[in-house]
Coordinates of C-alpha atoms in Angstrom, one line a residue:
M1 CA -1.8 21.8 6.5
A2 CA -3.8 19.1 8.3
V3 CA -3.5 15.6 7.0
A4 CA -5.0 12.3 7.9
L5 CA -2.7 9.9 9.7
Y6 CA -3.0 6.2 8.9
A7 CA -1.1 4.3 11.6
D8 CA -4.2 2.4 12.8
Y9 CA -5.4 1.7 9.2
I10 CA -2.0 0.3 8.3
A11 CA -1.9 -1.9 11.4
D12 CA -5.1 -3.5 10.1
V13 CA -3.6 -3.9 6.6
R14 CA -0.5 -5.4 8.0
G15 CA -2.5 -8.0 9.9
L16 CA -4.5 -8.9 6.8
F17 CA -1.4 -9.0 4.6
T18 CA 0.3 -11.3 7.2
Q19 CA -2.7 -13.6 7.2
L20 CA -2.8 -13.8 3.5
D21 CA 0.9 -14.5 3.2
R22 CA 0.8 -17.2 5.9
H23 CA -2.6 -18.7 5.3
P24 CA -3.8 -18.1 1.7
E25 CA -6.2 -21.0 2.1
L26 CA -8.4 -18.8 4.2
F27 CA -9.2 -16.7 1.1
Q28 CA -11.5 -17.5 -1.8
T29 CA -9.9 -15.0 -4.1
F30 CA -7.3 -12.3 -3.8
E31 CA -5.2 -10.0 -5.9
V32 CA -2.4 -8.2 -4.1
R33 CA 0.3 -5.9 -5.6
L34 CA 2.5 -4.0 -3.2
E35 CA 5.2 -1.8 -4.6
L36 CA 7.7 -0.4 -2.1
A37 CA 10.2 2.3 -3.0
A38 CA 12.8 2.8 -0.4
A39 CA 16.5 3.9 -0.4
G40 CA 16.5 4.1 -4.2
S41 CA 15.3 0.5 -4.7
V42 CA 11.9 -1.0 -5.4
I43 CA 10.6 -4.3 -4.2
V44 CA 7.3 -5.8 -5.5
Y45 CA 5.1 -8.4 -3.8
E46 CA 2.5 -9.7 -6.3
T47 CA 0.1 -12.6 -5.9
K48 CA -3.3 -13.5 -7.3
R49 CA -5.8 -16.3 -6.8
R50 CA -8.6 -16.8 -9.3
R51 CA -10.6 -19.9 -9.9
G52 CA -8.4 -21.9 -7.5
Q53 CA -5.1 -21.0 -9.3
T54 CA -2.5 -18.9 -7.5
D55 CA 0.1 -17.0 -9.5
S56 CA 2.8 -15.1 -7.6
L57 CA 5.8 -12.9 -8.5
Y58 CA 8.3 -11.3 -6.1
Y59 CA 11.1 -9.1 -7.5
G60 CA 13.2 -6.1 -6.7
R61 CA 15.0 -3.4 -8.7
S62 CA 18.1 -2.0 -7.2
A63 CA 19.2 1.6 -7.4
D64 CA 21.3 0.7 -10.4
G65 CA 18.2 -0.5 -12.3
L66 CA 18.8 -4.2 -12.2
N67 CA 15.7 -6.3 -11.8
Q68 CA 15.9 -9.7 -10.0
K69 CA 13.6 -12.2 -8.5
V70 CA 13.5 -12.4 -4.8
A71 CA 12.2 -15.0 -2.4
Q72 CA 8.6 -14.6 -1.1
S73 CA 10.0 -14.4 2.4
S74 CA 12.3 -11.5 1.4
A75 CA 9.5 -9.6 -0.3
F76 CA 7.2 -10.2 2.7
S77 CA 9.9 -9.1 5.1
A78 CA 10.4 -5.8 3.2
M79 CA 6.7 -5.1 3.2
D80 CA 6.3 -6.1 6.8
R81 CA 9.1 -3.7 7.9
F82 CA 7.4 -0.9 6.0
F83 CA 4.0 -1.7 7.7
A84 CA 5.7 -1.7 11.1
L85 CA 6.8 1.9 10.8
G86 CA 5.2 4.3 13.4
Q87 CA 3.1 6.6 11.2
F88 CA 1.8 7.0 7.7
V89 CA 0.2 9.6 5.4
A90 CA -1.6 8.9 2.1
L91 CA -1.1 10.6 -1.2
T92 CA -4.3 11.6 -3.0
D93 CA -5.2 10.9 -6.6
P94 CA -4.0 13.7 -8.9
V95 CA -7.0 13.0 -11.2
D96 CA -9.4 13.5 -8.3
G97 CA -7.5 16.6 -7.3
A98 CA -8.0 18.1 -10.7
H99 CA -11.8 17.6 -10.4
S100 CA -12.3 18.5 -6.8
G101 CA -10.3 21.8 -6.9
K102 CA -7.6 20.4 -4.7
G103 CA -5.1 20.8 -7.6
A104 CA -3.6 18.2 -9.8
Q105 CA 0.0 19.4 -9.2
T106 CA 2.3 16.7 -8.0
A107 CA 6.0 17.0 -7.1
A108 CA 8.7 14.4 -7.2
V109 CA 8.3 11.9 -4.3
N110 CA 10.8 12.6 -1.5
A111 CA 13.2 9.6 -1.7
R112 CA 14.2 10.1 2.0
Y113 CA 10.9 8.4 3.0
P114 CA 9.7 5.0 1.9
H115 CA 6.6 4.9 -0.2
C116 CA 4.3 2.0 -0.9
A117 CA 1.5 1.6 -3.4
V118 CA -1.0 -0.9 -2.0
N119 CA -3.4 -2.5 -4.3
F120 CA -5.3 -5.1 -2.3
S121 CA -8.5 -7.0 -3.1
Y122 CA -9.8 -10.1 -1.5
R123 CA -12.7 -12.3 -0.5
K124 CA -12.3 -14.6 2.4
K125 CA -14.0 -18.0 2.3
G126 CA -17.6 -17.7 3.5
E127 CA -17.8 -14.0 3.1
P128 CA -20.5 -12.8 0.7
V129 CA -18.6 -9.9 -0.9
A130 CA -15.1 -8.9 -1.9
R131 CA -13.2 -5.9 -0.5
A132 CA -10.7 -3.7 -2.3
M133 CA -8.4 -0.8 -1.7
L134 CA -5.9 1.1 -3.7
M135 CA -3.8 3.7 -1.9
V136 CA -0.2 5.1 -1.8
F137 CA 1.3 5.5 1.6
V138 CA 4.4 7.3 2.8
G139 CA 5.9 5.8 6.0
F140 CA 7.6 7.5 8.9
N141 CA 9.3 6.5 12.1
D142 CA 6.9 8.5 14.2
D143 CA 4.5 11.4 14.3
A144 CA 7.3 14.0 14.4
D145 CA 8.8 12.7 11.1
A146 CA 5.3 12.7 9.6
Q147 CA 4.7 16.3 10.6
E148 CA 8.2 17.3 9.2
Y149 CA 7.3 15.6 5.9
V150 CA 3.9 17.4 5.8
S151 CA 5.5 20.8 6.4
E152 CA 8.1 20.1 3.7
A153 CA 5.5 19.0 1.2
G154 CA 3.8 22.3 1.3
N155 CA 1.7 22.8 -1.9
G156 CA 3.9 20.5 -4.0
F157 CA 1.6 17.5 -3.8
V158 CA -1.6 16.7 -2.2
L159 CA -1.8 14.6 1.0
E160 CA -5.1 13.1 2.2
S161 CA -6.8 15.2 4.8
E162 CA -9.9 13.1 5.6
Q163 CA -10.8 9.5 6.1
P164 CA -12.2 7.5 4.5
Y165 CA -10.7 8.5 1.2
R166 CA -12.6 7.9 -2.0
A167 CA -11.5 9.1 -5.4
A168 CA -11.7 8.2 -9.1
R169 CA -8.9 5.6 -8.8
L170 CA -7.5 5.6 -5.2
H171 CA -9.8 4.5 -2.4
E172 CA -9.8 3.0 1.1
W173 CA -11.7 -0.2 1.6
K174 CA -14.9 -0.6 -0.4

């Protein structure tokens, strides 16, 4: 099964995410929600600016199910470590798969690999239009790990095979 690899794409997302975290004043509006599942735990980085007001929430859920707030720097570090991995693949939208003939079948996510749902929309100051993306990425140490994951995935769930990806809900930058 041939799949699209997203290392270069994620490198750009990482740079934009770092810029937003370090210099939010460069952005007119933004809405960012990153949910990272790794090693049985979940960490969420959520921030939004509308009409000059910024609201943020950073929290984690441990493997035993306890939710707790975390510092912005801790949430950022977890996301940055994920974005620093060597290779990525994207999961497709099961709703799109049902309509496109790709199949809407999905299997349980393999907990051995970190997964991150990235919902990112923004408009920088001085730019005429906003940009948005919503994707789910699986991260790997390198290309070999990614290929092992792809071969294990088989027909259990659908991985994106072409870029740019556009579906009913999930999409690359638009």
